[in-house]
XYZ file of C-alpha atoms in Angstrom:
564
model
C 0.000 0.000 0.000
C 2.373 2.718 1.255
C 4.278 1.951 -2.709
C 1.126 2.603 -4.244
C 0.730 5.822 -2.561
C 4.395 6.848 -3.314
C 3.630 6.047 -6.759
C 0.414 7.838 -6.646
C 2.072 10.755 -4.938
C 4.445 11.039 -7.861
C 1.666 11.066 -10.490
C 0.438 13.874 -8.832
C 3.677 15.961 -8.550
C 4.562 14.930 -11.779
C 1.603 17.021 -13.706
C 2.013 19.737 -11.300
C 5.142 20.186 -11.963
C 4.418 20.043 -15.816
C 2.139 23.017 -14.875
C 4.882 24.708 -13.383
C 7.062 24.258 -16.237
C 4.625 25.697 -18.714
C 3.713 28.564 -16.088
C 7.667 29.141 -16.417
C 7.492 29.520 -19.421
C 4.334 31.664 -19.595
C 6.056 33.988 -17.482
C 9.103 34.775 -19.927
C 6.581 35.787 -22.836
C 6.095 39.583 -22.182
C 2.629 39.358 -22.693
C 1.985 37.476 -19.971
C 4.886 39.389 -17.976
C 3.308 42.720 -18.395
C 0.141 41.221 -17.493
C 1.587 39.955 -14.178
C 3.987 43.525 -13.355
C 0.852 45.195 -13.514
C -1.117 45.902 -10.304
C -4.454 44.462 -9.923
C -6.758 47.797 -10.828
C -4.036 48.363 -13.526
C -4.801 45.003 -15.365
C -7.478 45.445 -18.665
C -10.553 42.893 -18.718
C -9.464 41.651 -21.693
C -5.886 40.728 -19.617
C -8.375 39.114 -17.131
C -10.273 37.334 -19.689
C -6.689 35.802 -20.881
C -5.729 34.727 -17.850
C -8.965 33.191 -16.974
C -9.147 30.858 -19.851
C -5.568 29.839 -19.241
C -6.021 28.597 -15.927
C -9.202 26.862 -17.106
C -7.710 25.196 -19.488
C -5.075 24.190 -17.102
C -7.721 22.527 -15.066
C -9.404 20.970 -17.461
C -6.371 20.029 -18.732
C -5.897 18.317 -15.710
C -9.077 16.467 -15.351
C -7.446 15.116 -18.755
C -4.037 14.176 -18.059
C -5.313 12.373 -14.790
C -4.591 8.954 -13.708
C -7.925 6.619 -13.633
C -8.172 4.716 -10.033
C -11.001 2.668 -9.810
C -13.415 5.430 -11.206
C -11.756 8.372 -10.099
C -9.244 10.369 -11.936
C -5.445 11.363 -9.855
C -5.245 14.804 -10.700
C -4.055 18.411 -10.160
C -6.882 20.701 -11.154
C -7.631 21.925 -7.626
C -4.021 22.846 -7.830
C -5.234 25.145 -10.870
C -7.816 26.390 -9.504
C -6.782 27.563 -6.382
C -3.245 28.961 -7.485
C -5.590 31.121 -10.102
C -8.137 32.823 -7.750
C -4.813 33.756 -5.474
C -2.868 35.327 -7.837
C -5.342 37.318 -10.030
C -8.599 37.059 -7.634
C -12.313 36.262 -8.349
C -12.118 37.179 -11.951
C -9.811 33.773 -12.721
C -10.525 31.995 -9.871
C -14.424 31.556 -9.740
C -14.590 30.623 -13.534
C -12.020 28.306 -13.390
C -13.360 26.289 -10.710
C -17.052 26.264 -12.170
C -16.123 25.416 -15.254
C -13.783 22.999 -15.147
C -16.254 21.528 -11.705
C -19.201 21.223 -14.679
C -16.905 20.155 -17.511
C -15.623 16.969 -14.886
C -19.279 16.132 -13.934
C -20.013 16.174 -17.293
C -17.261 13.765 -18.937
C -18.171 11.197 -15.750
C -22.074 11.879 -14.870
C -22.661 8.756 -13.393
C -18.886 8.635 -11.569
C -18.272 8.049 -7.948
C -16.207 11.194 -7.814
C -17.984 13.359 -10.243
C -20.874 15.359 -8.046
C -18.146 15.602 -5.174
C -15.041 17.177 -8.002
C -17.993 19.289 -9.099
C -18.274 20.886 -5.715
C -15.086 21.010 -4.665
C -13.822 22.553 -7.644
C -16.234 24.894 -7.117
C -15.759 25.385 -3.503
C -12.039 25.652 -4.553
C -12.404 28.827 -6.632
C -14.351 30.346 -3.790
C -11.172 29.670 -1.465
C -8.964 30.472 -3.863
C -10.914 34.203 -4.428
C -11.300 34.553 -0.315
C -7.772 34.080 0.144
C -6.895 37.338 -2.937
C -9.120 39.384 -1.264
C -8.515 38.792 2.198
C -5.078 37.325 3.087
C -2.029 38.458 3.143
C 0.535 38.602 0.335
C 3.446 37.230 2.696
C 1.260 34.337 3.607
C -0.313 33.601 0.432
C 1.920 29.639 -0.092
C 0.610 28.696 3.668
C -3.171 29.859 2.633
C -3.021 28.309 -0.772
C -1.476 24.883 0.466
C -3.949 25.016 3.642
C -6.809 25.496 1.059
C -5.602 22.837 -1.168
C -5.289 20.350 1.366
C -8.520 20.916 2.910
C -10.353 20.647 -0.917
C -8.545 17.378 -1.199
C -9.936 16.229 2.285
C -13.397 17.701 1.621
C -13.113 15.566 -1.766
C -12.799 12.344 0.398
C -15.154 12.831 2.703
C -18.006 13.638 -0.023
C -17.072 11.172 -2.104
C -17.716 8.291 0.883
C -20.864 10.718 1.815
C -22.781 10.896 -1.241
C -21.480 7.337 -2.858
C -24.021 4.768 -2.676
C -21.616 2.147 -2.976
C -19.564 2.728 0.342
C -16.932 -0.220 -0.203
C -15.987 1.362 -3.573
C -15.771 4.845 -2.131
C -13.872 3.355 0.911
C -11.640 2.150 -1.173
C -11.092 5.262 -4.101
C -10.634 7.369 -0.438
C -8.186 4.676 1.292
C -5.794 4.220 -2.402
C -5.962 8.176 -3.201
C -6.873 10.437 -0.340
C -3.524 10.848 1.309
C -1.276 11.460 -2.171
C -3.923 13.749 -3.361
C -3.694 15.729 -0.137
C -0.051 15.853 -0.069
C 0.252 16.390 -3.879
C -1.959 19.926 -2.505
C 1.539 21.132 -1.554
C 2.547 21.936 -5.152
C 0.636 25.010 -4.810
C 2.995 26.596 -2.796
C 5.540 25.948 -5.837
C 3.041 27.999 -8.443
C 2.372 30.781 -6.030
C 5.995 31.067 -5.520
C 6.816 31.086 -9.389
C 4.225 33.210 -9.993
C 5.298 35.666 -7.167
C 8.904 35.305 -7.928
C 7.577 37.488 -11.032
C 5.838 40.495 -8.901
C 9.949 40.439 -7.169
C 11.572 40.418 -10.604
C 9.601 43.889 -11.586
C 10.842 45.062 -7.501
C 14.076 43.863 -8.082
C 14.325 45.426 -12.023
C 13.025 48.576 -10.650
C 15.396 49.147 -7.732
C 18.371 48.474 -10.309
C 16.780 50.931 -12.804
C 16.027 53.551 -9.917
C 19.966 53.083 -8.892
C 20.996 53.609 -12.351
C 18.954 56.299 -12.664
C 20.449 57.745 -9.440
C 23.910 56.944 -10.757
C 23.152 59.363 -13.387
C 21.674 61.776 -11.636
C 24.580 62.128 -9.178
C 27.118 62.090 -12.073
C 24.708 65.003 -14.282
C 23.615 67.051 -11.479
C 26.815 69.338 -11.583
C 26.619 69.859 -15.305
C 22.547 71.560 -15.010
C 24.161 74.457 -12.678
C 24.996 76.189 -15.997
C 22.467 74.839 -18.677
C 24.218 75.885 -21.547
C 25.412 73.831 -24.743
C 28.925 72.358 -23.325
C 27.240 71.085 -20.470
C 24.672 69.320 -21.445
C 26.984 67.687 -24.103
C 28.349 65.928 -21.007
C 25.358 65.033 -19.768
C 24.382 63.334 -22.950
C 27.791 61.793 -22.830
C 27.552 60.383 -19.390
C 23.743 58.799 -20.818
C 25.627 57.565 -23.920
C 27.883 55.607 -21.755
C 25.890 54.380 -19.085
C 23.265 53.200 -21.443
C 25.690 51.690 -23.876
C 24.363 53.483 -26.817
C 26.293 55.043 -30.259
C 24.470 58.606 -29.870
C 22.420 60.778 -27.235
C 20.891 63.808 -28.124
C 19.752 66.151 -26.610
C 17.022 68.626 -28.178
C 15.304 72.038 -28.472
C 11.782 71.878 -30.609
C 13.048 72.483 -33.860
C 17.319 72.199 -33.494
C 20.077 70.011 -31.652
C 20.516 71.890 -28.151
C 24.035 69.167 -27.630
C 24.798 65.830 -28.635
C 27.652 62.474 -27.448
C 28.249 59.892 -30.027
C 30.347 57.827 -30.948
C 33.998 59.274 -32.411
C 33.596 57.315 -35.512
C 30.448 58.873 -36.112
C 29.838 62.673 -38.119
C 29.634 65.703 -36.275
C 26.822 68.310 -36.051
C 26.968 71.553 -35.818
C 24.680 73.875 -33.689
C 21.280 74.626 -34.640
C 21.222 71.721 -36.936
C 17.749 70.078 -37.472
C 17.409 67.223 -34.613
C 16.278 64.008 -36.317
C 13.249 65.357 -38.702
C 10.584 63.426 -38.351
C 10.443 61.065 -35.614
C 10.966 64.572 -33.240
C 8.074 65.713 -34.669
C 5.777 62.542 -33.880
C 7.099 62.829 -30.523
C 5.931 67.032 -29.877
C 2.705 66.238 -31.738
C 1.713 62.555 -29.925
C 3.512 64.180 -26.760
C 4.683 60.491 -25.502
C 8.198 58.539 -26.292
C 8.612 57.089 -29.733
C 10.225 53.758 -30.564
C 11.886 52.923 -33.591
C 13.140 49.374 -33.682
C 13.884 49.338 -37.637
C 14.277 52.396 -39.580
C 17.246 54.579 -41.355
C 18.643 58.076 -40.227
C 21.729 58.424 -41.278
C 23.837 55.796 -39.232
C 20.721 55.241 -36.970
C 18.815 51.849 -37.127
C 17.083 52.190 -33.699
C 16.372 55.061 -31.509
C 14.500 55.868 -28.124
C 12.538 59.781 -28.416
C 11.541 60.691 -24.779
C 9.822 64.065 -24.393
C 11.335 66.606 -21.923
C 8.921 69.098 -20.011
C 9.067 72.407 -18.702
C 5.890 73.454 -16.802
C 4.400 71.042 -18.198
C 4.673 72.029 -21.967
C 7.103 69.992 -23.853
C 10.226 72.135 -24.960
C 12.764 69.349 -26.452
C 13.279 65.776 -26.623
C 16.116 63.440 -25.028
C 17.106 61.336 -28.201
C 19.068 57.399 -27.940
C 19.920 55.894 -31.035
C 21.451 52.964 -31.314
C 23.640 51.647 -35.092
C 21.838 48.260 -34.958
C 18.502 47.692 -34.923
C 16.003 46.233 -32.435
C 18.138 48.013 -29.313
C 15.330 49.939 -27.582
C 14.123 47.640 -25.213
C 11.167 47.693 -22.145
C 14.260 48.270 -19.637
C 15.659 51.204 -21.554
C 12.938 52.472 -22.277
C 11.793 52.381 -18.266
C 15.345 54.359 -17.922
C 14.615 56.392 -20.533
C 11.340 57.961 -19.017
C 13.287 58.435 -15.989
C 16.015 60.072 -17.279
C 13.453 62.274 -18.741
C 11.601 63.240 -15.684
C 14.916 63.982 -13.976
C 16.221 65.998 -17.095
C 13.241 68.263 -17.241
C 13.188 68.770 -13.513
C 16.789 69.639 -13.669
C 16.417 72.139 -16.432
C 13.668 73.464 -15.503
C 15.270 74.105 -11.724
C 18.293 75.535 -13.813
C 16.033 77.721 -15.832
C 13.870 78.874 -12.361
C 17.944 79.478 -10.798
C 18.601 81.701 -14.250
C 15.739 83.445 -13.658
C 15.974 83.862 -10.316
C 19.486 85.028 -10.262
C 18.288 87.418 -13.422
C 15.470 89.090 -11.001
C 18.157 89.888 -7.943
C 20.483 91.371 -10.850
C 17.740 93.784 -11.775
C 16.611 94.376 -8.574
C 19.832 94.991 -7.583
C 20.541 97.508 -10.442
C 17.249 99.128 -9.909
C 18.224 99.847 -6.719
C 21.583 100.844 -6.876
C 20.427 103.507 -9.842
C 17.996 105.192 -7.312
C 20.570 106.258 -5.025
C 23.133 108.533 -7.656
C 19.573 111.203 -8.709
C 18.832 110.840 -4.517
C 22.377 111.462 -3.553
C 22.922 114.782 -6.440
C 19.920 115.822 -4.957
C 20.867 116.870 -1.898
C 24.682 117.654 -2.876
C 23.209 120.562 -4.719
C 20.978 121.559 -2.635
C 23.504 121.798 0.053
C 25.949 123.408 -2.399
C 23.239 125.857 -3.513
C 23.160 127.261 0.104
C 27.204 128.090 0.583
C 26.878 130.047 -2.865
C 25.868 133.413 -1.443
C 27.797 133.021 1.914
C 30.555 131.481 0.766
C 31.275 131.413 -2.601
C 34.609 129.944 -2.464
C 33.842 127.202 -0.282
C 30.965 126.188 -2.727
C 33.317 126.073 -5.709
C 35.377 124.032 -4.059
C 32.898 121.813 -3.028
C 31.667 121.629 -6.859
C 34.949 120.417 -7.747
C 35.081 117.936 -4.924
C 31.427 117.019 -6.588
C 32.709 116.679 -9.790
C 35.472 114.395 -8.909
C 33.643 112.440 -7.432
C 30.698 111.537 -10.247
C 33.848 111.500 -12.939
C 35.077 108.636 -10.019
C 31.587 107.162 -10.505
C 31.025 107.256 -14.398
C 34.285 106.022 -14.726
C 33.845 103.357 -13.070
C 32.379 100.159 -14.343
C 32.709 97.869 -11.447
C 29.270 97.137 -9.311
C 31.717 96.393 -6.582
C 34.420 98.220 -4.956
C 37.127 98.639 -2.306
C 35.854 99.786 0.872
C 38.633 101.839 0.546
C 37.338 103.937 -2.589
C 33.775 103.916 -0.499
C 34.980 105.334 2.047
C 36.295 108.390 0.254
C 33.304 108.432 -1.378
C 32.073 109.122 1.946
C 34.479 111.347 2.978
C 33.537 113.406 -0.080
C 30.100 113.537 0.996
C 30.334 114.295 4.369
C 32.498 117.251 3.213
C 29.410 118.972 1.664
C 27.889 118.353 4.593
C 30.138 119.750 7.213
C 30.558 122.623 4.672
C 26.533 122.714 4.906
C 26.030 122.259 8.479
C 29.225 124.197 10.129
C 29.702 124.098 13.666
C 26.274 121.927 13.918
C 27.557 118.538 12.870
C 30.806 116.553 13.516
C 32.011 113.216 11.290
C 34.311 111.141 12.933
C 35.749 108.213 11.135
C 36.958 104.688 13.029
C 38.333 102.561 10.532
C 40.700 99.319 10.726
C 42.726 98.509 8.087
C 40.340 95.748 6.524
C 40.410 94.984 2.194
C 37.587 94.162 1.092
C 35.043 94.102 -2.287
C 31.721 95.946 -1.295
C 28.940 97.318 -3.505
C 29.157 100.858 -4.496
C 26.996 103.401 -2.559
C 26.491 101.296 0.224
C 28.091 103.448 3.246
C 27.049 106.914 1.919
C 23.333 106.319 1.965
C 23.254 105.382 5.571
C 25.372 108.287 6.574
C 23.066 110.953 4.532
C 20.047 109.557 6.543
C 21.626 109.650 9.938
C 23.007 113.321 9.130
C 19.113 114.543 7.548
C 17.176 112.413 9.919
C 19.192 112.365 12.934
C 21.072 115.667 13.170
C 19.296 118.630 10.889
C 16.055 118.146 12.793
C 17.031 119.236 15.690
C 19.179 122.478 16.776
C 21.949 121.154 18.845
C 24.991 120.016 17.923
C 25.138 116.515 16.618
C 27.969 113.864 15.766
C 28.120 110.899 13.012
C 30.543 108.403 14.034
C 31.484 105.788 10.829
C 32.947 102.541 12.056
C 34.258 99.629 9.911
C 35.576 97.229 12.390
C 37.302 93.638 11.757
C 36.173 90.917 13.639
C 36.989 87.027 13.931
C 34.387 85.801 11.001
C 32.963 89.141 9.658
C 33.388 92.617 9.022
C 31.232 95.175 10.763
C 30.354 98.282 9.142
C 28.155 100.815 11.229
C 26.530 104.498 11.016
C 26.001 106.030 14.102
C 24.397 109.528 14.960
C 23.456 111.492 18.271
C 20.139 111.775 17.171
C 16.927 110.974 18.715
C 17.064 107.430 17.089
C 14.169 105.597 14.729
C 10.910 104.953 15.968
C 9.668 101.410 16.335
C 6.786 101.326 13.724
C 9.899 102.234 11.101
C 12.274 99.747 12.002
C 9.258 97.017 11.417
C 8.365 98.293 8.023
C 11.963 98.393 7.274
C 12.006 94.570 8.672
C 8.911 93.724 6.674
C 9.851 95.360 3.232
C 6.522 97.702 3.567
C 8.398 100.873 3.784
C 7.112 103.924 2.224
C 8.848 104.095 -1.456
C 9.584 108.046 -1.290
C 12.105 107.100 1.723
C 14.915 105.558 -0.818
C 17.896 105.485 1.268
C 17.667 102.623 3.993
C 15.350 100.507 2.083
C 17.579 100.966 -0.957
C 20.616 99.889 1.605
C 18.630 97.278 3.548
C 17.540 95.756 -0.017
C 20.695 95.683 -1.388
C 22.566 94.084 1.460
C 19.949 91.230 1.765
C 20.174 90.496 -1.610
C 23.933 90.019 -1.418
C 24.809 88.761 1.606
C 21.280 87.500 3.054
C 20.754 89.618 5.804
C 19.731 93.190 5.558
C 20.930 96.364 8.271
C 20.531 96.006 11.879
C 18.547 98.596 13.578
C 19.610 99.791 17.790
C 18.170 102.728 19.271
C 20.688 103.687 22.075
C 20.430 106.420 25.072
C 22.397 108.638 22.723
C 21.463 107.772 19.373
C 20.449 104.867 16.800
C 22.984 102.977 15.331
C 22.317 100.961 11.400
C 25.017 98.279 11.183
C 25.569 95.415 8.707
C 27.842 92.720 8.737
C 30.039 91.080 5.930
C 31.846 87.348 6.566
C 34.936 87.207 5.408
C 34.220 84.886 2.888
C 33.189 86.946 -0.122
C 29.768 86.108 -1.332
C 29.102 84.349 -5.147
C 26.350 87.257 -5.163
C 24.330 89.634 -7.608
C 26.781 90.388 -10.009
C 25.354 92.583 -12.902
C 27.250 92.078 -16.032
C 28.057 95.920 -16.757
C 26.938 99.234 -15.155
C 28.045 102.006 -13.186
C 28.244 103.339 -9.733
């Protein structure tokens, strides 16, 4: 007996693992791969409707290809059925056992075994579907043998139940039972082959998302400065980690920068980027594959859109000498490299822009100050020309030399030095203005360092109009530029009666009134540069405007060309 049931045993495992063999192979046509990388809501009916029939004909199939025992057939097609409805759910599962349940009552109506396959089968698909929707992934091989075994008991037990001749039942039960319900383990096998596909995809994935990163840590350097040279390295670094002859990058109508191979022709700029095949791509706005077709030395090539806000502005082009080249993988990469590419640019292009605004900005600024500063220089001159005459033509020619020192100059940054005398200059107008009323004292350590242009002067006009000409005493400016361990700190001090509160805020806040130019202009400026904008202390004698500068020179605003 027990070499009966060994024999039996390895009838059983023998068909199911001819299904596995052919479910191997299923799984290697891409067909039936995509079918089974696809999530469940992802998958089309007609997908579902495939996969159904297959696993009923695998059943029936079975019913088939099974080994007769004294009326009853040794077979696998609970193995089907069940291995079905847990892998693709109710859809498979549920028409697989019903059908091939009615097709093996049908082929054996009057069989011992055939009302008790019918129901079983049935019953399978039902534990097969409760098992998709309801267990979990990580346990699916225990659920599906559990369920398997316990069809393959409930088998026996109806077939001695609703037999009429119990001796015969007795004995299909007593020669089959126990190698059909062992033979119930193979579904563990099919779940696991069939699962070992759903890894592949996790597996392929991760490898493409580290290749992708590979790329993206070798590119990211070149999209700081987005113009032709770099993105010719970019392509090149795509050409060689993607093993192709060519990589081109484009605009919408022109080659933006290309990598090929050195045996292949050159192109120049502005040429036209691959004719047609561009153009399917802007019009269909999705990736084009050409497995077999002629451009120049071209017999494949990859077209992935790239995407700025959303509108497509170019294309990232891989073409390949042979043909058939562009496959699923690389063309998984592709769109990948395509995302990243047209987040990249498009960052670069928002930096450009960005950096383009603060160099306006910053110009804008900068111009208000030289009308504001004239301004008052005349007006104060304009007042020593009846009283002193002399004095006032001497401060026109110290007025003169210094907007020569200005239009002469095209540098938006300069040596503190050169600002300071700038200042000195002013403040000369001033004392020449004020007389006896107003003292400038100057603290200064011997620090070198680039600053903009007209960055001291402004804030010592405002502490000389705001802080001393209101009043009638005597006030003092004291200018400090003082080196410390990490920075540079340049301050404007007065005797005044200090800035009120509600100013200071606006100032803080950027809502300051636009007639009062000269610390917002300042306190604009400076943040733009160096990221923080003037410091604001009322003191018992005064208010004192400070900014600092680190020693470390910022990459800041520069404006290409202008003038103090």
């Amino acid at each position: 007996m027990f070499l009966e049931h060994l024999q039996m045993l390895f009838n059983v495992l023998e068909r199911a693992a001819f299904m596995l063999s052919a479910l191997f192979l299923l799984t290697q046509a891409r067909v039936f791969k995509d079918i089974m990388n696809k999530d469940a809501s992802e998958r089309k009916p007609t997908e579902l409707v495939f996969v159904s029939i297959l696993f009923i004909f695998f059943a029936i199939f079975s019913t088939y290809t099974g080994v007769n025992v004294d009326g009853s057939l040794v077979n696998v097609r609970i193995i089907s059925i069940i291995s079905g409805g847990i892998i693709f759910g109710p859809w498979v599962g549920l028409p697989a056992g019903i059908i091939s349940g009615i097709h093996r009552f049908l082929i054996d109506i009057d069989g011992p075994t055939s009302i008790p396959c019918l129901i079983t089968s049935t019953f399978a698909g039902v534990c097969g579907t409760l098992i998709y929707r309801y267990g979990n992934q990580k346990h699916y091989i225990c659920w599906g043998i559990a369920a398997g075994m316990f069809c393959e008991v409930l088998t026996m037990a109806l077939i001695y139940l609703l037999s009429d001749d119990k001796t015969l039942a007795l004995t299909i039960v007593n020669n089959i039972g126990l190698p059909m319900v062992l033979g119930a383990a193979s579904i563990g096998l099919i779940i696991k082959r069939i699962q070992d596909v759903h890894n592949e995809r996790d597996r392929f994935a991760a490898q493409q998302a580290k290749r992708a990163l590979d790329i993206a840590n070798q590119t990211l350097p070149f999209f700081k400065s987005n113009h032709s040279d770099s993105l010719a390295h970019i392509c090149d670094i795509i050409r060689r980690e993607v093993q192709a002859d060519a990589v081109f990058i484009t605009d919408r109508e022109f080659i933006s920068a290309y990598a090929n191979d050195s045996t292949l022709g050159h192109y120049d700029d502005h040429q036209a980027a691959c004719g047609p095949l561009v153009k399917k791509v802007l019009t269909q706005q999705t990736h084009v594959v050409a497995n077999d077709f002629e451009y120049e030395s071209f017999r494949s090539a990859l077209i992935i859109p790239l995407k700025e806000s959303n509108h497509i502005t170019g294309t990232l082009k891989i073409c390949f000498r042979k043909k058939n080249q562009i496959s699923q993988p690389l063309i998984e990469l592709a769109q990948g490299l395509s995302v990243l590419i047209s987040t990249q640019i498009e960052a670069s292009s928002a930096e450009q822009a960005k950096t383009m605004l603060q160099k306006a900005e910053f110009s804008a600024l900068q111009s208000k100050i030289n009308p504001h500063f004239l301004f008052n220089a005349l007006n104060a001159i304009s007042t020593l020309i009846r009283i002193q005459p002399d004095k006032a033509r001497s401060l026109i020619a110290n007025l003169a030399d210094f907007l020569r020192y200005n239009l002469e100059r095209d540098e938006d940054f300069i040596d503190i030095h050169a600002e300071l005398q700038q200042v000195r200059d002013y403040t000369a107008i001033e004392l020449a203005r004020f007389g006896n009323k107003l003292s400038v004292d100057f603290d200064i350590d011997p620090v070198y360092l680039q600053i903009p242009c007209l960055l001291i002067q402004p804030l010592v006009e405002n502490a000389i109009q705001h802080g001393i000409q209101p009043f009638s005493r005597p006030g003092r400016v004291l200018i400090r530029v003082k080196q410390h361990n990490d920075h540079v700190l340049i301050s404007v001090k007065d005797s005044g009666e200090g800035i009120p509160q509600p100013i200071i805020d606006k100032l803080n806040s950027g809502t300051m009134e636009k007639h009062k130019i000269g610390l917002i202009n300042v306190h604009q400026r400076i943040k733009l540069i160096y990221g923080q904008g003037l410091q604001i202390q009322n003191l018992d004698d005064g208010v004192e405007v400070s900014f600092k500068i680190m020693n470390r020179q910022p990459e800041a605003v520069y404006v290409e060309s202008g003038n103090c």
